[in-house]
Coordinates of C-alpha atoms and ligand atoms in Angstrom, one line a residue:
X229 CA -122.1 216.7 58.5
X230 CA -120.6 219.6 56.5
X231 CA -121.7 218.1 53.4
X232 CA -125.0 218.4 54.3
X233 CA -124.7 222.2 54.6
X234 CA -123.7 222.7 51.0
X235 CA -119.4 222.7 51.9
X236 CA -116.7 220.4 50.8
X237 CA -113.2 220.0 51.3
X238 CA -110.1 221.4 50.2
X239 CA -106.7 221.2 50.7
X240 CA -105.9 224.9 49.2
X241 CA -105.9 226.7 52.4
X242 CA -106.6 230.1 49.8
X243 CA -110.1 228.3 48.7
X244 CA -111.5 227.9 52.5
X245 CA -114.1 229.7 53.9
X246 CA -113.9 227.8 57.3
X247 CA -110.9 226.4 58.8
X248 CA -111.4 224.0 61.9
X249 CA -108.3 223.3 64.1
X250 CA -108.4 220.0 65.8
X251 CA -107.2 220.4 69.5
X252 CA -105.6 218.0 71.9
X253 CA -104.6 218.7 75.4
X254 CA -103.2 215.7 77.3
X255 CA -99.7 217.2 76.7
X256 CA -98.6 220.7 77.3
X257 CA -98.7 224.0 74.4
X258 CA -101.4 223.0 73.2
X259 CA -103.5 226.5 73.2
X260 CA -100.0 228.0 72.5
X261 CA -100.0 225.8 69.1
X262 CA -103.5 226.7 68.1
X263 CA -102.3 230.6 67.9
X264 CA -99.0 229.6 66.1
X265 CA -101.0 227.7 63.5
X266 CA -103.9 230.6 62.9
X267 CA -100.8 232.8 62.3
X268 CA -99.1 230.2 59.9
X269 CA -102.4 230.0 57.7
X270 CA -103.1 233.6 57.9
X271 CA -99.6 233.9 56.1
X272 CA -100.2 231.2 53.8
X273 CA -103.0 233.0 52.8
X274 CA -101.8 236.2 52.4
X275 CA -98.7 235.1 50.1
X276 CA -101.0 233.3 47.8
X277 CA -104.2 235.8 47.8
X278 CA -106.4 234.9 45.0
X279 CA -109.8 235.7 46.2
X280 CA -112.0 237.9 47.7
X281 CA -113.0 236.0 51.1
X282 CA -115.0 237.3 53.4
X283 CA -115.1 240.7 55.0
X284 CA -111.3 241.2 56.0
X285 CA -110.0 238.1 53.3
X286 CA -109.6 235.7 55.9
X287 CA -111.7 232.3 56.2
X288 CA -113.6 231.8 59.3
X289 CA -111.3 230.4 61.8
X290 CA -113.0 227.2 64.2
X291 CA -111.4 225.8 67.5
X292 CA -112.5 222.3 68.4
X293 CA -111.1 219.3 70.6
X294 CA -109.8 219.5 74.0
X295 CA -108.3 223.0 73.5
X296 CA -111.7 224.4 72.6
X297 CA -113.6 222.8 75.5
X298 CA -110.7 223.7 78.1
X299 CA -110.1 227.4 76.9
X300 CA -113.8 227.8 75.6
X301 CA -114.3 231.8 75.8
X302 CA -110.7 232.8 76.6
X303 CA -109.9 231.6 72.9
X304 CA -112.1 234.4 71.8
X305 CA -110.2 236.8 74.0
X306 CA -106.8 235.6 72.9
X307 CA -107.6 235.7 69.4
X308 CA -110.2 238.1 67.2
X309 CA -109.7 235.5 64.0
X310 CA -111.4 232.7 66.1
X311 CA -115.0 232.8 65.1
X312 CA -116.4 229.5 66.3
X313 CA -115.4 227.3 69.4
X314 CA -116.7 223.7 69.3
X315 CA -116.5 221.7 72.7
X316 CA -115.6 218.1 72.6
X317 CA -119.2 217.2 72.9
X318 CA -120.8 219.4 70.1
X319 CA -119.9 218.1 67.4
X320 CA -123.2 216.9 66.9
X321 CA -124.7 220.3 66.9
X322 CA -122.5 221.2 64.6
X323 CA -125.1 222.7 62.1
X324 CA -127.1 224.8 64.7
X325 CA -123.4 226.8 64.9
X326 CA -122.6 227.2 61.5
X327 CA -126.8 228.3 61.3
X328 CA -125.9 230.9 64.1
X329 CA -123.1 232.2 61.9
X330 CA -124.7 232.4 58.8
X331 CA -127.1 234.5 60.6
X332 CA -124.4 236.6 61.3
X333 CA -123.7 236.0 64.9
X334 CA -120.2 237.2 65.2
X335 CA -118.8 234.2 67.5
X336 CA -120.4 231.4 68.2
X337 CA -119.4 229.0 70.9
X338 CA -120.7 225.2 72.3
X339 CA -118.9 224.1 75.3
X340 CA -121.4 222.3 76.8
X341 CA -120.9 218.8 78.5
X342 CA -123.4 216.3 79.4
X343 CA -124.0 212.5 80.3
X344 CA -126.4 212.7 77.6
X345 CA -125.1 214.4 74.9
X346 CA -125.6 211.6 71.7
X347 CA -122.7 210.1 70.2
X348 CA -121.9 211.3 66.4
X349 CA -123.8 208.6 64.1
X350 CA -122.2 208.6 60.6
X351 CA -122.8 206.7 57.5
X352 CA -120.0 203.9 56.5
X353 CA -120.1 205.9 53.1
X354 CA -119.3 209.2 54.3
X355 CA -115.8 207.8 55.9
X356 CA -112.9 209.6 55.0
X357 CA -110.4 206.7 55.6
X358 CA -110.4 204.7 53.0
X359 CA -108.8 201.0 54.3
X360 CA -109.2 201.4 57.9
X361 CA -112.2 202.4 59.9
X362 CA -112.2 203.7 63.6
X363 CA -115.4 203.5 65.8
X364 CA -116.0 205.2 68.9
X365 CA -117.2 203.2 71.4
X366 CA -117.0 204.9 74.6
X367 CA -116.5 208.8 75.3
X368 CA -115.2 210.4 78.0
X369 CA -113.9 209.0 81.4
X370 CA -114.7 208.0 84.6
X371 CA -111.2 207.3 86.6
X372 CA -109.5 210.7 87.8
X373 CA -106.0 209.9 87.0
X374 CA -104.4 212.2 89.2
X375 CA -102.6 213.3 86.2
X376 CA -105.0 213.7 83.3
X377 CA -106.8 216.3 81.9
X378 CA -109.2 213.7 79.9
X379 CA -112.3 213.6 82.3
X380 CA -112.6 217.4 82.3
X381 CA -112.4 217.8 78.6
X382 CA -114.2 214.7 77.5
X383 CA -116.7 214.7 80.0
X384 CA -118.1 211.5 82.0
X385 CA -117.4 208.1 80.5
X386 CA -120.6 206.8 78.1
X387 CA -120.9 203.8 76.4
X388 CA -122.5 203.8 73.3
X389 CA -125.3 201.1 72.5
X390 CA -123.7 197.5 71.3
X391 CA -126.3 197.1 68.7
X392 CA -125.0 200.2 67.3
X393 CA -121.2 199.5 67.0
X394 CA -122.2 196.0 65.5
X395 CA -124.7 197.6 62.9
X396 CA -121.5 200.0 62.1
X397 CA -118.8 197.5 62.5
X398 CA -121.1 195.1 59.8
X399 CA -122.0 198.3 57.6
X400 CA -118.2 198.6 57.0
X401 CA -117.6 195.3 56.7
X402 CA -119.9 195.2 53.8
X403 CA -118.3 198.4 52.1
X404 CA -115.1 196.3 52.4
X405 CA -113.3 197.5 54.9
X406 CA -110.7 195.6 56.1
X407 CA -109.6 196.5 59.4
X408 CA -112.2 198.5 62.1
X409 CA -110.6 199.8 65.5
X410 CA -112.8 199.9 68.5
X411 CA -111.8 203.4 70.2
X412 CA -112.3 204.3 73.7
X413 CA -110.3 206.5 76.6
X414 CA -110.6 202.9 78.6
X415 CA -112.5 200.4 76.2
X416 CA -112.2 198.1 79.2
X417 CA -114.5 199.5 80.9
X418 CA -117.2 199.4 77.9
X419 CA -120.6 199.4 79.7
X420 CA -119.4 199.4 83.4
X421 CA -120.7 203.0 83.5
X422 CA -123.5 202.2 81.9
X423 CA -125.9 204.3 79.9
X424 CA -126.6 207.6 82.3
X425 CA -130.2 208.6 81.8
X426 CA -130.5 211.0 84.7
X427 CA -129.6 214.5 84.0
X428 CA -125.9 216.2 85.4
X429 CA -127.2 219.5 83.8
X430 CA -125.1 221.9 81.8
X431 CA -121.6 221.3 83.1
X432 CA -120.5 224.5 81.5
X433 CA -116.7 224.4 80.2
X434 CA -113.6 223.9 82.4
X435 CA -114.0 226.7 84.9
X436 CA -117.2 225.1 86.2
X437 CA -116.1 221.2 86.3
X438 CA -114.3 221.7 89.9
X439 CA -117.4 219.7 91.4
X440 CA -118.2 217.0 89.2
X441 CA -114.9 215.4 89.4
X442 CA -116.4 212.7 92.1
X443 CA -116.3 209.0 90.5
X444 CA -118.1 207.6 93.3
X445 CA -121.2 209.3 91.6
X446 CA -120.4 207.6 88.4
X447 CA -123.9 205.2 87.7
X448 CA -122.9 201.6 87.7
X449 CA -123.8 198.5 85.5
X450 CA -126.5 197.6 88.2
X451 CA -128.4 200.9 88.3
X452 CA -128.4 200.5 84.0
X453 CA -128.9 196.9 83.6
X454 CA -128.6 197.0 79.8
X455 CA -125.1 196.7 79.0
X456 CA -122.6 194.1 78.3
X457 CA -119.1 193.9 79.3
X458 CA -116.2 194.4 76.8
X459 CA -115.3 191.1 76.3
X460 CA -119.1 190.3 75.1
X461 CA -118.9 193.6 72.6
X462 CA -115.4 192.1 71.5
X463 CA -117.0 188.8 70.9
X464 CA -120.4 190.3 69.0
X465 CA -118.2 192.3 66.7
X466 CA -115.9 189.7 65.8
X467 CA -118.5 187.0 65.1
X468 CA -121.2 189.2 63.4
X469 CA -119.2 192.3 61.5
X470 CA -117.4 190.2 59.0
X471 CA -114.5 192.6 59.1
X472 CA -111.1 190.6 58.7
X473 CA -108.8 192.3 60.8
X474 CA -110.6 193.8 64.5
X475 CA -108.1 196.0 66.8
X476 CA -109.0 198.1 70.1
X477 CA -107.7 200.8 71.8
X478 CA -107.0 201.9 74.6
X479 CA -107.3 199.5 77.4
X480 CA -106.8 200.4 81.1
X481 CA -105.1 198.0 83.1
X482 CA -107.8 197.7 86.2
X483 CA -110.7 196.9 84.1
X484 CA -108.9 194.5 82.0
X485 CA -109.7 190.5 82.6
X486 CA -108.5 187.3 81.0
X487 CA -112.3 187.0 79.4
X488 CA -111.0 189.6 77.3
X489 CA -107.9 187.2 76.2
X490 CA -110.0 184.3 76.0
X491 CA -112.3 186.2 73.3
X492 CA -109.0 187.5 71.4
X493 CA -107.9 183.5 71.2
X494 CA -111.6 182.6 70.0
X495 CA -112.0 184.6 66.9
X496 CA -109.4 185.2 64.1
X497 CA -110.2 188.3 63.5
X498 CA -109.1 189.7 66.2
X499 CA -106.0 191.0 66.1
X500 CA -102.7 190.3 68.1
X501 CA -102.1 193.8 70.0
X502 CA -102.9 195.0 73.1
X503 CA -102.1 198.7 74.2
X504 CA -102.2 198.3 77.9
X505 CA -100.4 202.0 79.6
X506 CA -99.1 201.0 82.9
X507 CA -98.1 204.5 83.4
X508 CA -95.2 203.6 86.3
X509 CA -93.7 200.3 87.9
X510 CA -93.5 202.0 91.2
X511 CA -96.6 201.2 93.6
X512 CA -96.3 204.4 95.7
X513 CA -96.1 206.5 92.4
X514 CA -99.4 204.0 90.9
X515 CA -101.0 205.2 94.3
X516 CA -100.4 209.0 94.1
X517 CA -101.6 208.7 90.2
X518 CA -104.4 207.3 91.2
X519 CA -104.7 204.5 88.7
X520 CA -106.4 202.0 90.8
X521 CA -103.9 198.7 90.6
X522 CA -100.5 197.9 91.7
X523 CA -97.4 196.8 90.0
X524 CA -98.2 193.1 90.9
X525 CA -101.8 193.2 89.7
X526 CA -100.7 194.7 86.2
X527 CA -97.9 192.2 85.8
X528 CA -100.8 189.4 86.3
X529 CA -102.4 190.8 83.2
X530 CA -99.8 190.7 81.1
X531 CA -98.5 187.2 81.9
X532 CA -102.6 186.3 81.1
X533 CA -101.7 188.1 78.1
X534 CA -98.7 186.3 77.5
X535 CA -100.3 182.9 78.2
X536 CA -102.7 183.4 75.6
X537 CA -103.0 180.9 72.6
X538 CA -102.2 183.6 69.9
X539 CA -98.8 185.7 69.8
X540 CA -100.3 189.2 71.5
X541 CA -98.0 192.0 71.3
X542 CA -98.2 194.1 74.0
X543 CA -97.5 197.9 74.0
X544 CA -97.8 200.9 76.6
X545 CA -97.4 204.3 77.8
X546 CA -95.1 205.5 81.0
X547 CA -94.7 208.6 82.8
X548 CA -91.4 209.3 84.1
X549 CA -91.2 212.4 86.6
X550 CA -94.4 212.6 88.1
X551 CA -94.4 214.2 91.2
X552 CA -92.1 212.8 94.2
X553 CA -90.5 210.3 91.8
X554 CA -87.7 209.4 93.5
X555 CA -84.8 207.4 92.0
X556 CA -85.9 203.7 93.2
X557 CA -89.5 204.7 92.1
X558 CA -88.0 205.3 88.8
X559 CA -85.8 201.9 88.9
X560 CA -89.3 200.1 89.7
X561 CA -90.4 201.7 86.2
X562 CA -87.2 200.6 84.4
X563 CA -87.5 197.3 85.7
X564 CA -91.2 196.6 85.0
X565 CA -90.3 197.7 81.3
X566 CA -87.7 195.2 81.7
X567 CA -90.4 192.5 82.8
X568 CA -92.9 192.9 80.4
X569 CA -90.5 193.5 77.1
X570 CA -92.8 195.6 75.5
X571 CA -93.2 195.8 71.4
X572 CA -93.7 199.7 71.9
X573 CA -93.6 202.2 74.3
X574 CA -94.9 205.9 74.2
X575 CA -92.8 207.6 77.1
X576 CA -93.9 211.2 78.5
X577 CA -91.8 213.5 80.5
X578 CA -94.6 214.8 82.8
X579 CA -96.1 218.1 82.8
X580 CA -98.9 219.6 84.8
X581 CA -102.3 219.7 83.3
X582 CA -104.8 222.4 84.5
X583 CA -107.3 221.8 87.4
X584 CA -105.8 218.0 87.7
X585 CA -104.8 217.2 91.5
X586 CA -101.6 216.4 90.3
X587 CA -100.8 220.2 89.2
X588 CA -101.1 220.9 92.8
X589 CA -98.5 218.5 94.2
X590 CA -95.7 220.6 95.3
X591 CA -92.3 217.9 95.0
X592 CA -91.8 218.6 91.4
X593 CA -89.3 217.3 89.5
X594 CA -86.3 219.5 87.9
X595 CA -86.6 219.4 84.0
X596 CA -82.8 218.0 83.6
X597 CA -84.1 215.0 85.7
X598 CA -87.4 214.4 83.7
X599 CA -84.9 214.6 80.9
X600 CA -82.1 212.1 82.0
X601 CA -84.7 209.8 83.1
X602 CA -86.5 210.3 79.4
X603 CA -83.2 209.0 77.8
X604 CA -82.5 206.2 80.0
X605 CA -85.9 204.6 80.0
X606 CA -85.9 205.2 76.0
X607 CA -82.4 203.4 75.7
X608 CA -83.8 200.5 77.8
X609 CA -86.9 200.2 75.6
X610 CA -84.9 201.0 72.2
X611 CA -82.9 197.5 73.0
X612 CA -85.5 195.6 73.9
X613 CA -87.7 196.4 70.8
X614 CA -84.8 195.9 68.8
X615 CA -84.6 192.4 70.3
X616 CA -88.5 192.1 70.1
X617 CA -88.3 193.1 66.2
X618 CA -85.7 190.9 65.2
X619 CA -87.6 187.9 65.9
X620 CA -89.9 188.4 62.8
X621 CA -86.7 188.5 60.3
X622 CA -87.4 185.4 58.3
X623 CA -91.1 185.3 59.3
X624 CA -94.2 186.1 56.8
X625 CA -96.9 188.6 57.9
X626 CA -99.9 190.0 56.8
X627 CA -100.0 193.4 56.2
X628 CA -103.1 195.7 55.4
X629 CA -101.6 198.0 52.5
X630 CA -102.4 201.9 53.5
X631 CA -100.8 203.5 51.1
X632 CA -97.2 204.5 49.8
X633 CA -94.3 205.3 52.3
X634 CA -93.5 209.1 52.6
X635 CA -90.1 208.6 53.2
X636 CA -89.9 206.3 50.1
X637 CA -92.2 206.3 47.2
X638 CA -90.9 203.3 45.7
X639 CA -92.8 201.3 48.7
X640 CA -95.9 200.6 50.3
X641 CA -96.6 200.9 53.8
X642 CA -98.6 199.4 56.1
X643 CA -99.3 197.3 59.4
X644 CA -99.3 193.8 60.6
X645 CA -102.3 192.5 62.6
X646 CA -99.8 192.9 65.7
X647 CA -99.6 197.1 64.8
X648 CA -96.0 197.1 63.5
X649 CA -95.1 199.2 60.5
X650 CA -94.3 197.3 57.5
X651 CA -92.6 198.8 54.2
X652 CA -91.8 196.9 51.1
X653 CA -91.3 197.5 47.4
X654 CA -94.5 198.4 45.5
X655 CA -95.2 194.7 43.5
X656 CA -98.2 194.8 42.5
X657 CA -102.0 196.6 42.6
X658 CA -102.3 195.9 46.4
X659 CA -103.4 199.3 48.0
X660 CA -106.4 198.7 50.6
X661 CA -105.5 195.2 50.4
X662 CA -104.2 192.4 52.5
X663 CA -101.0 190.8 52.0
X664 CA -98.3 188.8 52.7
X665 CA -94.6 190.0 53.4
X666 CA -91.3 188.1 54.0
X667 CA -89.5 190.4 56.5
X668 CA -85.8 190.7 55.6
X669 CA -84.9 193.6 57.6
X670 CA -85.7 195.6 61.2
X671 CA -85.5 199.3 61.7
X672 CA -86.0 200.7 65.4
X673 CA -89.9 201.2 64.6
X674 CA -90.5 199.5 61.6
X675 CA -90.0 196.0 59.4
X676 CA -88.9 195.8 56.0
X677 CA -89.8 193.2 53.6
X678 CA -91.3 191.6 50.2
X679 CA -94.3 190.4 49.0
X680 CA -94.9 187.0 48.9
X681 CA -97.3 186.1 46.7
X682 CA -100.7 187.1 45.6
X683 CA -103.0 189.5 47.7
X684 CA -104.4 187.6 50.8
Ligands
SAM2122 N1 -106.9 206.6 78.8 C1 -105.3 206.1 78.7 C2 -105.2 205.7 80.2 O1 -105.7 206.5 81.2 O2 -104.2 204.8 80.3 C3 -104.5 206.9 77.8 C4 -104.9 208.6 77.9 S1 -103.8 209.8 77.4 C5 -105.0 210.6 75.9 C6 -102.7 209.4 76.7 C7 -101.0 209.2 77.3 O3 -100.8 210.4 77.9 C8 -101.5 208.4 78.8 O4 -101.4 207.5 78.6 C9 -100.1 209.2 79.2 O5 -99.4 208.4 79.5 C10 -100.0 210.4 78.6 N2 -100.3 211.1 79.9 C11 -101.9 211.9 80.3 N3 -101.4 213.1 81.0 C12 -100.2 213.4 81.0 C13 -99.3 214.1 82.2 N4 -100.2 215.5 82.7 N5 -98.1 214.2 81.6 C14 -97.6 213.6 80.9 N6 -98.4 212.6 80.2 C15 -99.5 212.4 80.5

């Protein structure tokens, strides 16, 4: 979009006319990081000042992403340097914002949220990632888990039409992409909330969102009628795209079903990896989190995955220290992790997010208890992970070579089909290719090996 407006990208901050900060708010201190980063950039510019930039010698600073959506015009109040605030659904309206700046408006903002907002359609050739392409299939979320800010910052769930997703995947396959990732907050609810044709109007910024948080008002597939399920979408992308490796994230346990596993088993190009966050192991906590499933139901989904023809890696997310979490609740989380034996686990200490129901729960857990539980769970997962990774010793795995390792310039780095990092000595011109690697070593979060034969 920027190239269409005559801009080009620079890695030199002193050459930049515009600096856009993309932000995430799932965890704490996101807004603070924006201001700290702007100051860092300003200092960098002062040190290396070599050009007469706009009036004050500074580029235009813009903020996009969830912090932009949630903080909206408060960002202008807190930093005079910020001239543009672009909410999560405003990306496709970027040219209009830039035009306003060009016309001389001192500050521009677009934080409209609407069910009708268009998905950003990108030409395959305009992508900047060379070997892996990310395809958005759903945006927003209707789940309203009590801890999560996503429905407020990214709006209601919308599914992108299947034909457009399949066409995009095909175009990427034709361009030579070896791997695509289908992306969404909850990919499994693809199509379930339909494509909404009604008008929710301008939902404004976070401050106005208090009354749109009723999941019951979400339109259903029946109302919409022309959607396909996630399993069917996966089937189409696998069959029609010609892309050798297809991954997807994030799965939501309540909407994850055995049909997805059957489709994964049916197509070789669907990779052996599922990210299925449980968030907690105790039914009581799951209920207060409003996750919509029990521990038993979660385990049943895990059993279906483990029963697949393919050997599928399972990863997840867990929150420790959720308000009111007792020792018994936490032990249930420990035992769930031990039972599932995740190949990887992201552990988060609970932190209250503005406007979410859990932020108002009184019975918060002291920071030191959260830390202690975090470390215990981490220690358990490390032991499990070590075992899980050691299984690969002596095996040959397929790796997509994504680049040179940042830690060791003489090594290539890439991911397996089951999404594990593999490093190996640079052996041939293999960048962007699929290669077989014999695994000879195991670290806590990566595998090490040697290239076996030629590229796949
Ligand atoms: N949509 C996915 C789901 O609901 O399973 C994941 C979305 S979220 C972007 C990524 C992870 O951040 C969550 O799975 C959760 O573990 C963590 N997270 C979200 N809100 C949090 C909070 N208030 N405190 C701590 N961790 C949080």
